Amino acid sequence: MQLKRCLLRNYDPFIRPAGVSTNGTTVVSIALTPKHIDFVDRKNILIFHTWIRLSWSDGNLSWTSGKRGIDRLHIDSDEIWMPPLTMYSSAEVGYEHMEIPPTDCVLLSSGDFHCVVEMNYVSHCVADYRHWPFDKHNCSIILGSWFESHDEIKYHVKDKKTVFGGLMTLDFTPNPEWKLVSFGIIENMTKRISHDITIPSVVYNVIIERYSAYMQTTILAPAVLLIILTLAVLWLDPTSVERLLLAALNLICHLLCMLNLSEKVPFNGSSLPSILVFHQNSMIIASVTLFLTVVLRQMLEISGTASALLASTESIIFKSRAARLAEAKNSNPSDSATVETENDDVGLVDADGPQAENDPGSSNAWQRLITFIDRLAFAGAFITYVVMIWVFTPRNDINTNAPDFPVQS
């Protein structure tokens, strides 16, 4: 205690210790160790619990440890000068949420201070929900001093780029929903407040990723089932009652899934989630499927009149003189007379009514047309789903750049 009183006798905690070897600039070393993270997606807020270690030197508070037998002292932060480190990107109002709280510091005989503080940084994030529920977010924690220029204080970060892992996981408590992908310093920056004054700042880059198995299962499983259900509807016979009922049930399931997603998907992101676009397009396909089912059933009901028209068209195409002559080339010469005779009978009408109405081939032609339309719709829906899955598959395209504000290199 006598040594402490002797050192602090003429000490003023409001005066910054000037570095001798740095032309009067005080160099403060910063190290952050994450403890826990949380992300409030409804507010786009990152809650970052961390240990922050501050180190600097004051040559006026050094002593010879050999003579006194003491190599370190514990001093309250209220009794000494502390780096005026605040958070620029804080989401909380009030200076008390941004500054360093009182703590216990260690003073070595060399005049080096070491302080460890537990901080809860709350920062706004520009959220990106394109790949929700596989979304990643890049949040920035900007620390610096408002009242000292870059010539007075310089913040030094030991690790310029730290990927989360290794020794840093010793004190880290994982979040059951969010994974800390990377945490590190982008660069040591100085923010310009005028043409002649720059203030020191440090930007930490925090990338988090959602990995909730419950969320992914409850979102992806219904999407896969709806795809199978829609394709199954198109594969059934359009004349069956089961297809009509299943098509209506399919559209109802799409509507229920959209209502469920509207309650879970965050609505305050910078872009629309791909899962919503996927379900929107899938609901359109389900609506077209139901409409097509009704149309095909109506086409079969009016097939009596339409079959005669279709059969007449088919007769003109396939029983024309050119087609018959082409067929005659592959037949015996004795059949040529038969071909000519049949060609002369084309277009004749029986006294009892149209010949096509009693011809079973006309009904088969109409059935083939309906089947062709149905299979074409199935192929179109299948290709559309494949393209949507490929387009909306999450990709690692998160923006890892620093926040955009004027800096001086």
Tab-separated table of C-alpha atoms in Angstrom:
chain	number	residue	atom	x	y	z
A	1	MET	CA	0.000	0.000	0.000
A	2	GLN	CA	2.904	2.335	0.675
A	3	LEU	CA	4.232	1.712	-2.836
A	4	LYS	CA	0.819	2.393	-4.316
A	5	ARG	CA	0.423	5.677	-2.424
A	6	CYS	CA	3.922	6.698	-3.482
A	7	LEU	CA	3.233	6.037	-7.156
A	8	LEU	CA	-0.157	7.749	-7.195
A	9	ARG	CA	0.835	10.732	-5.051
A	10	ASN	CA	1.156	13.188	-7.917
A	11	TYR	CA	-0.745	11.112	-10.454
A	12	ASP	CA	-3.653	12.696	-12.364
A	13	PRO	CA	-6.042	10.081	-13.856
A	14	PHE	CA	-7.359	12.656	-16.342
A	15	ILE	CA	-3.987	13.132	-18.046
A	16	ARG	CA	-3.123	10.714	-20.834
A	17	PRO	CA	0.290	9.007	-20.403
A	18	ALA	CA	2.441	10.034	-23.349
A	19	GLY	CA	4.632	7.406	-24.956
A	20	VAL	CA	8.318	8.242	-25.123
A	21	SER	CA	9.232	5.962	-28.039
A	22	THR	CA	6.109	6.817	-30.045
A	23	ASN	CA	6.481	10.615	-30.232
A	24	GLY	CA	3.905	11.207	-27.505
A	25	THR	CA	1.307	8.781	-28.896
A	26	THR	CA	-0.215	6.345	-26.410
A	27	VAL	CA	-0.371	2.854	-27.899
A	28	VAL	CA	-3.232	0.754	-26.506
A	29	SER	CA	-3.361	-2.964	-27.304
A	30	ILE	CA	-6.827	-4.502	-27.663
A	31	ALA	CA	-7.839	-8.163	-27.630
A	32	LEU	CA	-11.404	-9.466	-27.683
A	33	THR	CA	-12.353	-13.008	-26.625
A	34	PRO	CA	-15.965	-13.980	-27.423
A	35	LYS	CA	-18.019	-15.559	-24.645
A	36	HIS	CA	-21.489	-15.834	-26.139
A	37	ILE	CA	-23.478	-14.480	-29.071
A	38	ASP	CA	-27.147	-13.944	-29.735
A	39	PHE	CA	-28.993	-12.465	-32.689
A	40	VAL	CA	-32.467	-10.925	-32.554
A	41	ASP	CA	-33.673	-11.302	-36.118
A	42	ARG	CA	-36.843	-9.282	-35.540
A	43	LYS	CA	-34.695	-6.241	-34.720
A	44	ASN	CA	-31.495	-7.099	-36.652
A	45	ILE	CA	-29.463	-6.758	-33.458
A	46	LEU	CA	-26.349	-8.706	-32.491
A	47	ILE	CA	-25.717	-9.195	-28.760
A	48	PHE	CA	-22.022	-9.921	-28.319
A	49	HIS	CA	-20.734	-11.002	-24.906
A	50	THR	CA	-16.956	-10.769	-24.757
A	51	TRP	CA	-13.875	-10.342	-22.622
A	52	ILE	CA	-11.876	-7.291	-23.673
A	53	ARG	CA	-8.218	-6.974	-22.663
A	54	LEU	CA	-6.568	-3.550	-22.690
A	55	SER	CA	-2.838	-2.959	-22.296
A	56	TRP	CA	-0.779	0.244	-22.345
A	57	SER	CA	2.345	1.637	-20.728
A	58	ASP	CA	2.990	4.558	-18.352
A	59	GLY	CA	6.682	5.158	-17.707
A	60	ASN	CA	5.952	7.444	-14.747
A	61	LEU	CA	4.518	4.524	-12.744
A	62	SER	CA	7.454	2.113	-13.026
A	63	TRP	CA	9.672	0.966	-10.146
A	64	THR	CA	12.461	-1.460	-9.416
A	65	SER	CA	10.898	-4.689	-8.259
A	66	GLY	CA	14.158	-6.113	-6.858
A	67	LYS	CA	14.492	-3.484	-4.129
A	68	ARG	CA	10.895	-3.616	-2.937
A	69	GLY	CA	10.182	-7.285	-3.652
A	70	ILE	CA	6.933	-6.384	-5.420
A	71	ASP	CA	6.547	-6.910	-9.148
A	72	ARG	CA	2.853	-5.984	-9.579
A	73	LEU	CA	0.025	-4.002	-8.029
A	74	HIS	CA	-3.764	-4.268	-8.252
A	75	ILE	CA	-5.347	-0.883	-8.886
A	76	ASP	CA	-8.961	0.114	-9.460
A	77	SER	CA	-9.662	1.575	-12.867
A	78	ASP	CA	-11.229	4.640	-11.216
A	79	GLU	CA	-7.810	5.609	-9.851
A	80	ILE	CA	-5.920	5.603	-13.161
A	81	TRP	CA	-6.256	6.848	-16.704
A	82	MET	CA	-8.310	4.466	-18.841
A	83	PRO	CA	-8.470	4.422	-22.635
A	84	PRO	CA	-11.649	6.266	-23.681
A	85	LEU	CA	-12.790	3.304	-25.752
A	86	THR	CA	-16.423	3.490	-26.857
A	87	MET	CA	-18.600	1.699	-29.363
A	88	TYR	CA	-19.589	3.640	-32.466
A	89	SER	CA	-22.110	1.089	-33.760
A	90	SER	CA	-24.044	0.620	-30.525
A	91	ALA	CA	-27.750	-0.139	-30.769
A	92	GLU	CA	-28.402	1.042	-27.224
A	93	VAL	CA	-28.992	4.629	-26.181
A	94	GLY	CA	-26.812	6.105	-23.470
A	95	TYR	CA	-23.100	6.602	-23.029
A	96	GLU	CA	-23.007	4.180	-20.095
A	97	HIS	CA	-23.716	1.281	-22.479
A	98	MET	CA	-20.705	2.102	-24.665
A	99	GLU	CA	-17.867	3.013	-22.305
A	100	ILE	CA	-15.570	0.738	-20.293
A	101	PRO	CA	-17.116	-0.035	-16.868
A	102	PRO	CA	-15.052	0.057	-13.648
A	103	THR	CA	-12.767	-2.933	-13.254
A	104	ASP	CA	-9.622	-4.151	-11.549
A	105	CYS	CA	-6.303	-3.572	-13.351
A	106	VAL	CA	-2.795	-4.909	-12.828
A	107	LEU	CA	0.213	-2.567	-12.876
A	108	LEU	CA	3.570	-4.238	-13.516
A	109	SER	CA	6.880	-2.881	-12.284
A	110	SER	CA	7.741	-1.916	-15.865
A	111	GLY	CA	4.830	0.541	-15.891
A	112	ASP	CA	2.603	-1.667	-18.070
A	113	PHE	CA	-1.124	-1.731	-17.326
A	114	HIS	CA	-3.309	-4.775	-18.047
A	115	CYS	CA	-7.072	-4.614	-17.629
A	116	VAL	CA	-9.681	-7.276	-18.394
A	117	VAL	CA	-13.304	-6.180	-18.709
A	118	GLU	CA	-16.481	-8.114	-19.426
A	119	MET	CA	-18.546	-6.280	-22.041
A	120	ASN	CA	-21.914	-6.778	-23.708
A	121	TYR	CA	-21.848	-5.082	-27.100
A	122	VAL	CA	-25.200	-4.593	-28.831
A	123	SER	CA	-24.805	-3.683	-32.475
A	124	HIS	CA	-27.106	-3.100	-35.426
A	125	CYS	CA	-26.620	-5.402	-38.409
A	126	VAL	CA	-27.598	-5.157	-42.058
A	127	ALA	CA	-29.343	-8.519	-42.139
A	128	ASP	CA	-29.537	-10.672	-45.255
A	129	TYR	CA	-32.379	-13.199	-45.238
A	130	ARG	CA	-32.110	-14.351	-48.845
A	131	HIS	CA	-31.149	-17.892	-47.848
A	132	TRP	CA	-33.332	-18.144	-44.744
A	133	PRO	CA	-33.321	-20.516	-42.795
A	134	PHE	CA	-29.689	-20.999	-43.917
A	135	ASP	CA	-28.972	-17.287	-43.542
A	136	LYS	CA	-25.626	-15.730	-42.652
A	137	HIS	CA	-25.165	-12.234	-41.269
A	138	ASN	CA	-22.138	-9.981	-41.248
A	139	CYS	CA	-22.146	-7.656	-38.246
A	140	SER	CA	-19.536	-5.056	-37.356
A	141	ILE	CA	-18.433	-3.861	-33.937
A	142	ILE	CA	-16.712	-0.489	-34.310
A	143	LEU	CA	-14.646	0.649	-31.333
A	144	GLY	CA	-12.787	3.915	-30.992
A	145	SER	CA	-12.330	7.221	-29.180
A	146	TRP	CA	-14.332	10.349	-29.825
A	147	PHE	CA	-12.202	12.924	-28.011
A	148	GLU	CA	-8.612	11.930	-28.861
A	149	SER	CA	-7.089	12.225	-32.300
A	150	HIS	CA	-5.080	9.590	-34.108
A	151	ASP	CA	-1.861	11.369	-33.092
A	152	GLU	CA	-2.734	11.041	-29.400
A	153	ILE	CA	-3.992	7.443	-29.188
A	154	LYS	CA	-3.292	4.508	-31.445
A	155	TYR	CA	-5.154	1.238	-30.989
A	156	HIS	CA	-3.146	-1.852	-31.782
A	157	VAL	CA	-4.772	-5.217	-32.439
A	158	LYS	CA	-2.552	-8.249	-32.042
A	159	ASP	CA	-4.395	-10.554	-34.470
A	160	LYS	CA	-5.287	-8.872	-37.746
A	161	LYS	CA	-7.380	-11.822	-38.877
A	162	THR	CA	-8.711	-14.392	-36.446
A	163	VAL	CA	-10.905	-17.249	-37.594
A	164	PHE	CA	-13.042	-18.531	-34.775
A	165	GLY	CA	-11.579	-21.729	-33.373
A	166	GLY	CA	-8.619	-23.034	-31.432
A	167	LEU	CA	-7.915	-21.412	-28.074
A	168	MET	CA	-10.762	-18.930	-28.415
A	169	THR	CA	-13.316	-21.713	-27.932
A	170	LEU	CA	-12.188	-22.333	-24.349
A	171	ASP	CA	-14.359	-19.551	-22.905
A	172	PHE	CA	-17.062	-19.611	-25.555
A	173	THR	CA	-20.592	-20.862	-24.832
A	174	PRO	CA	-22.301	-21.965	-28.078
A	175	ASN	CA	-25.714	-20.696	-29.058
A	176	PRO	CA	-28.240	-23.447	-29.949
A	177	GLU	CA	-29.483	-21.466	-32.961
A	178	TRP	CA	-26.538	-19.377	-34.149
A	179	LYS	CA	-23.013	-20.437	-35.035
A	180	LEU	CA	-20.063	-18.053	-34.865
A	181	VAL	CA	-18.399	-18.655	-38.224
A	182	SER	CA	-15.592	-16.109	-37.993
A	183	PHE	CA	-14.504	-13.265	-35.788
A	184	GLY	CA	-11.630	-10.979	-36.499
A	185	ILE	CA	-10.322	-7.528	-37.220
A	186	ILE	CA	-10.722	-6.182	-40.728
A	187	GLU	CA	-8.248	-3.338	-40.373
A	188	ASN	CA	-7.179	-0.586	-38.027
A	189	MET	CA	-9.084	2.439	-39.283
A	190	THR	CA	-9.239	6.131	-38.506
A	191	LYS	CA	-12.524	7.904	-38.991
A	192	ARG	CA	-12.288	11.438	-40.310
A	193	ILE	CA	-14.381	14.050	-38.504
A	194	SER	CA	-12.831	17.045	-40.281
A	195	HIS	CA	-10.156	17.791	-42.857
A	196	ASP	CA	-7.416	17.974	-40.231
A	197	ILE	CA	-8.605	15.668	-37.427
A	198	THR	CA	-8.976	11.907	-37.496
A	199	ILE	CA	-10.018	9.744	-34.578
A	200	PRO	CA	-8.760	6.174	-34.052
A	201	SER	CA	-11.117	3.247	-34.472
A	202	VAL	CA	-11.031	-0.525	-34.753
A	203	VAL	CA	-13.554	-2.566	-36.739
A	204	TYR	CA	-14.314	-6.137	-35.718
A	205	ASN	CA	-16.079	-8.324	-38.233
A	206	VAL	CA	-18.492	-10.940	-36.842
A	207	ILE	CA	-20.068	-13.496	-39.195
A	208	ILE	CA	-22.809	-15.689	-37.772
A	209	GLU	CA	-24.813	-18.490	-39.369
A	210	ARG	CA	-28.146	-20.030	-38.433
A	211	TYR	CA	-27.934	-23.776	-37.950
A	212	SER	CA	-31.140	-24.658	-36.102
A	213	ALA	CA	-32.048	-28.212	-37.135
A	214	TYR	CA	-35.627	-27.724	-35.930
A	215	MET	CA	-36.119	-24.636	-38.098
A	216	GLN	CA	-34.635	-26.264	-41.198
A	217	THR	CA	-36.697	-29.434	-40.775
A	218	THR	CA	-40.010	-27.645	-40.305
A	219	ILE	CA	-39.360	-25.462	-43.363
A	220	LEU	CA	-37.752	-27.862	-45.848
A	221	ALA	CA	-39.857	-30.980	-45.213
A	222	PRO	CA	-43.186	-29.328	-46.191
A	223	ALA	CA	-41.573	-27.845	-49.312
A	224	VAL	CA	-40.401	-31.280	-50.485
A	225	LEU	CA	-43.804	-32.837	-49.764
A	226	LEU	CA	-45.589	-30.099	-51.722
A	227	ILE	CA	-43.355	-30.725	-54.733
A	228	ILE	CA	-44.163	-34.443	-54.649
A	229	LEU	CA	-47.866	-33.736	-54.170
A	230	THR	CA	-48.027	-31.338	-57.123
A	231	LEU	CA	-46.243	-33.751	-59.456
A	232	ALA	CA	-48.462	-36.611	-58.254
A	233	VAL	CA	-51.560	-34.609	-59.174
A	234	LEU	CA	-50.285	-34.096	-62.720
A	235	TRP	CA	-49.463	-37.792	-63.058
A	236	LEU	CA	-52.983	-38.992	-62.223
A	237	ASP	CA	-55.700	-39.520	-64.808
A	238	PRO	CA	-57.414	-36.162	-65.414
A	239	THR	CA	-60.806	-37.909	-65.582
A	240	SER	CA	-60.532	-39.345	-62.075
A	241	VAL	CA	-62.264	-37.723	-59.136
A	242	GLU	CA	-59.202	-38.408	-56.987
A	243	ARG	CA	-57.130	-36.002	-59.072
A	244	LEU	CA	-59.628	-33.173	-58.679
A	245	LEU	CA	-59.801	-33.655	-54.914
A	246	LEU	CA	-56.033	-33.989	-54.592
A	247	ALA	CA	-55.464	-30.843	-56.681
A	248	ALA	CA	-57.779	-28.844	-54.412
A	249	LEU	CA	-56.085	-30.271	-51.313
A	250	ASN	CA	-52.684	-29.398	-52.801
A	251	LEU	CA	-53.648	-25.746	-53.226
A	252	ILE	CA	-55.007	-25.593	-49.662
A	253	CYS	CA	-51.733	-27.028	-48.314
A	254	HIS	CA	-49.786	-24.366	-50.220
A	255	LEU	CA	-51.900	-21.629	-48.653
A	256	LEU	CA	-51.397	-23.053	-45.157
A	257	CYS	CA	-47.623	-23.231	-45.686
A	258	MET	CA	-47.538	-19.610	-46.822
A	259	LEU	CA	-49.439	-18.555	-43.694
A	260	ASN	CA	-47.028	-20.544	-41.534
A	261	LEU	CA	-43.990	-18.989	-43.210
A	262	SER	CA	-45.375	-15.479	-42.818
A	263	GLU	CA	-45.230	-15.948	-39.039
A	264	LYS	CA	-41.662	-17.287	-38.988
A	265	VAL	CA	-39.816	-15.380	-41.703
A	266	PRO	CA	-38.278	-12.064	-40.544
A	267	PHE	CA	-39.858	-9.171	-42.403
A	268	ASN	CA	-37.152	-6.540	-41.898
A	269	GLY	CA	-34.314	-7.800	-44.080
A	270	SER	CA	-32.735	-6.070	-47.056
A	271	SER	CA	-33.977	-8.751	-49.487
A	272	LEU	CA	-36.890	-11.159	-49.848
A	273	PRO	CA	-36.158	-14.701	-48.601
A	274	SER	CA	-35.815	-17.238	-51.399
A	275	ILE	CA	-38.052	-19.708	-49.572
A	276	LEU	CA	-40.962	-17.270	-49.911
A	277	VAL	CA	-40.320	-16.855	-53.634
A	278	PHE	CA	-40.136	-20.634	-53.970
A	279	HIS	CA	-43.468	-21.188	-52.197
A	280	GLN	CA	-45.042	-18.365	-54.184
A	281	ASN	CA	-44.024	-19.958	-57.481
A	282	SER	CA	-45.036	-23.392	-56.212
A	283	MET	CA	-48.474	-22.056	-55.267
A	284	ILE	CA	-48.842	-20.674	-58.796
A	285	ILE	CA	-47.993	-24.117	-60.183
A	286	ALA	CA	-50.556	-25.696	-57.834
A	287	SER	CA	-53.209	-23.202	-59.000
A	288	VAL	CA	-52.439	-23.917	-62.657
A	289	THR	CA	-52.613	-27.646	-61.907
A	290	LEU	CA	-56.097	-27.311	-60.409
A	291	PHE	CA	-57.236	-25.122	-63.312
A	292	LEU	CA	-55.802	-27.569	-65.852
A	293	THR	CA	-57.572	-30.480	-64.161
A	294	VAL	CA	-60.936	-28.730	-64.448
A	295	VAL	CA	-60.299	-27.768	-68.086
A	296	LEU	CA	-59.291	-31.290	-69.098
A	297	ARG	CA	-62.392	-32.736	-67.463
A	298	GLN	CA	-64.560	-30.246	-69.375
A	299	MET	CA	-62.781	-31.136	-72.602
A	300	LEU	CA	-63.679	-34.780	-72.098
A	301	GLU	CA	-67.338	-33.914	-71.479
A	302	ILE	CA	-67.635	-32.040	-74.775
A	303	SER	CA	-65.645	-34.642	-76.663
A	304	GLY	CA	-68.737	-35.686	-78.686
A	305	THR	CA	-68.859	-32.602	-80.896
A	306	ALA	CA	-65.173	-31.876	-80.658
A	307	SER	CA	-64.236	-35.439	-81.572
A	308	ALA	CA	-66.026	-35.100	-84.896
A	309	LEU	CA	-64.127	-31.902	-85.681
A	310	LEU	CA	-60.836	-33.414	-84.549
A	311	ALA	CA	-61.450	-36.618	-86.496
A	312	SER	CA	-62.299	-34.612	-89.627
A	313	THR	CA	-59.058	-32.646	-89.262
A	314	GLU	CA	-57.115	-35.836	-88.684
A	315	SER	CA	-58.779	-37.410	-91.734
A	316	ILE	CA	-57.764	-34.494	-93.924
A	317	ILE	CA	-54.172	-34.660	-92.707
A	318	PHE	CA	-53.575	-38.396	-92.671
A	319	LYS	CA	-55.889	-39.424	-95.564
A	320	SER	CA	-54.935	-36.742	-98.054
A	321	ARG	CA	-53.865	-37.715	-101.555
A	322	ALA	CA	-50.200	-36.946	-100.838
A	323	ALA	CA	-50.236	-39.112	-97.710
A	324	ARG	CA	-51.985	-41.960	-99.505
A	325	LEU	CA	-49.569	-41.794	-102.403
A	326	ALA	CA	-46.653	-41.881	-99.953
A	327	GLU	CA	-48.212	-44.960	-98.386
A	328	ALA	CA	-48.762	-46.526	-101.775
A	329	LYS	CA	-45.045	-46.408	-102.533
A	330	ASN	CA	-44.456	-48.870	-99.726
A	331	SER	CA	-47.353	-51.165	-100.736
A	332	ASN	CA	-47.961	-53.582	-103.629
A	333	PRO	CA	-48.867	-52.226	-107.094
A	334	SER	CA	-52.155	-54.051	-106.875
A	335	ASP	CA	-53.177	-51.838	-103.936
A	336	SER	CA	-52.944	-48.623	-105.986
A	337	ALA	CA	-56.447	-48.975	-107.258
A	338	THR	CA	-57.712	-49.354	-103.739
A	339	VAL	CA	-55.933	-46.157	-102.757
A	340	GLU	CA	-57.549	-44.209	-105.576
A	341	THR	CA	-60.957	-45.563	-104.711
A	342	GLU	CA	-60.634	-44.625	-101.056
A	343	ASN	CA	-59.429	-41.131	-101.963
A	344	ASP	CA	-62.557	-40.575	-103.991
A	345	ASP	CA	-64.667	-41.340	-100.935
A	346	VAL	CA	-63.005	-38.742	-98.704
A	347	GLY	CA	-65.434	-36.087	-97.529
A	348	LEU	CA	-68.606	-38.046	-98.331
A	349	VAL	CA	-71.332	-37.892	-95.700
A	350	ASP	CA	-73.603	-40.764	-94.818
A	351	ALA	CA	-77.307	-40.212	-94.959
A	352	ASP	CA	-77.728	-41.069	-91.300
A	353	GLY	CA	-75.245	-38.426	-90.080
A	354	PRO	CA	-71.518	-37.719	-89.759
A	355	GLN	CA	-69.366	-40.750	-90.069
A	356	ALA	CA	-66.923	-39.475	-87.442
A	357	GLU	CA	-69.491	-39.770	-84.679
A	358	ASN	CA	-69.634	-43.527	-85.088
A	359	ASP	CA	-65.890	-43.887	-85.554
A	360	PRO	CA	-64.107	-44.918	-82.339
A	361	GLY	CA	-60.862	-43.483	-83.706
A	362	SER	CA	-62.140	-39.909	-83.326
A	363	SER	CA	-62.607	-40.343	-79.587
A	364	ASN	CA	-59.149	-41.878	-79.296
A	365	ALA	CA	-57.604	-38.885	-81.059
A	366	TRP	CA	-59.240	-36.504	-78.597
A	367	GLN	CA	-58.015	-38.636	-75.715
A	368	ARG	CA	-54.467	-38.551	-77.109
A	369	LEU	CA	-54.586	-34.754	-77.269
A	370	ILE	CA	-55.680	-34.507	-73.633
A	371	THR	CA	-52.984	-36.950	-72.560
A	372	PHE	CA	-50.369	-34.964	-74.486
A	373	ILE	CA	-51.384	-31.717	-72.754
A	374	ASP	CA	-51.344	-33.442	-69.369
A	375	ARG	CA	-47.889	-34.944	-69.850
A	376	LEU	CA	-46.566	-31.647	-71.194
A	377	ALA	CA	-47.791	-29.931	-68.023
A	378	PHE	CA	-46.069	-32.578	-65.881
A	379	ALA	CA	-42.771	-32.080	-67.719
A	380	GLY	CA	-43.066	-28.296	-67.433
A	381	ALA	CA	-43.749	-28.450	-63.690
A	382	PHE	CA	-40.882	-30.877	-63.120
A	383	ILE	CA	-38.392	-28.709	-65.039
A	384	THR	CA	-39.626	-25.584	-63.238
A	385	TYR	CA	-39.050	-27.173	-59.833
A	386	VAL	CA	-35.547	-28.312	-60.829
A	387	VAL	CA	-34.650	-24.798	-61.992
A	388	MET	CA	-36.047	-23.199	-58.821
A	389	ILE	CA	-34.111	-25.597	-56.584
A	390	TRP	CA	-30.902	-24.798	-58.456
A	391	VAL	CA	-31.498	-21.028	-58.378
A	392	PHE	CA	-32.565	-20.818	-54.727
A	393	THR	CA	-29.876	-23.122	-53.321
A	394	PRO	CA	-27.900	-21.158	-50.661
A	395	ARG	CA	-24.479	-19.963	-51.752
A	396	ASN	CA	-21.598	-18.530	-49.772
A	397	ASP	CA	-21.905	-14.980	-51.124
A	398	ILE	CA	-22.110	-13.005	-47.889
A	399	ASN	CA	-20.608	-9.531	-47.936
A	400	THR	CA	-17.498	-9.476	-45.730
A	401	ASN	CA	-16.437	-5.914	-46.398
A	402	ALA	CA	-16.035	-3.260	-43.762
A	403	PRO	CA	-18.741	-0.692	-43.101
A	404	ASP	CA	-18.753	2.133	-45.579
A	405	PHE	CA	-17.520	5.330	-43.950
A	406	PRO	CA	-14.677	7.695	-44.850
A	407	VAL	CA	-11.298	6.502	-43.637
A	408	GLN	CA	-7.740	7.711	-43.842
A	409	SER	CA	-5.039	5.194	-44.656
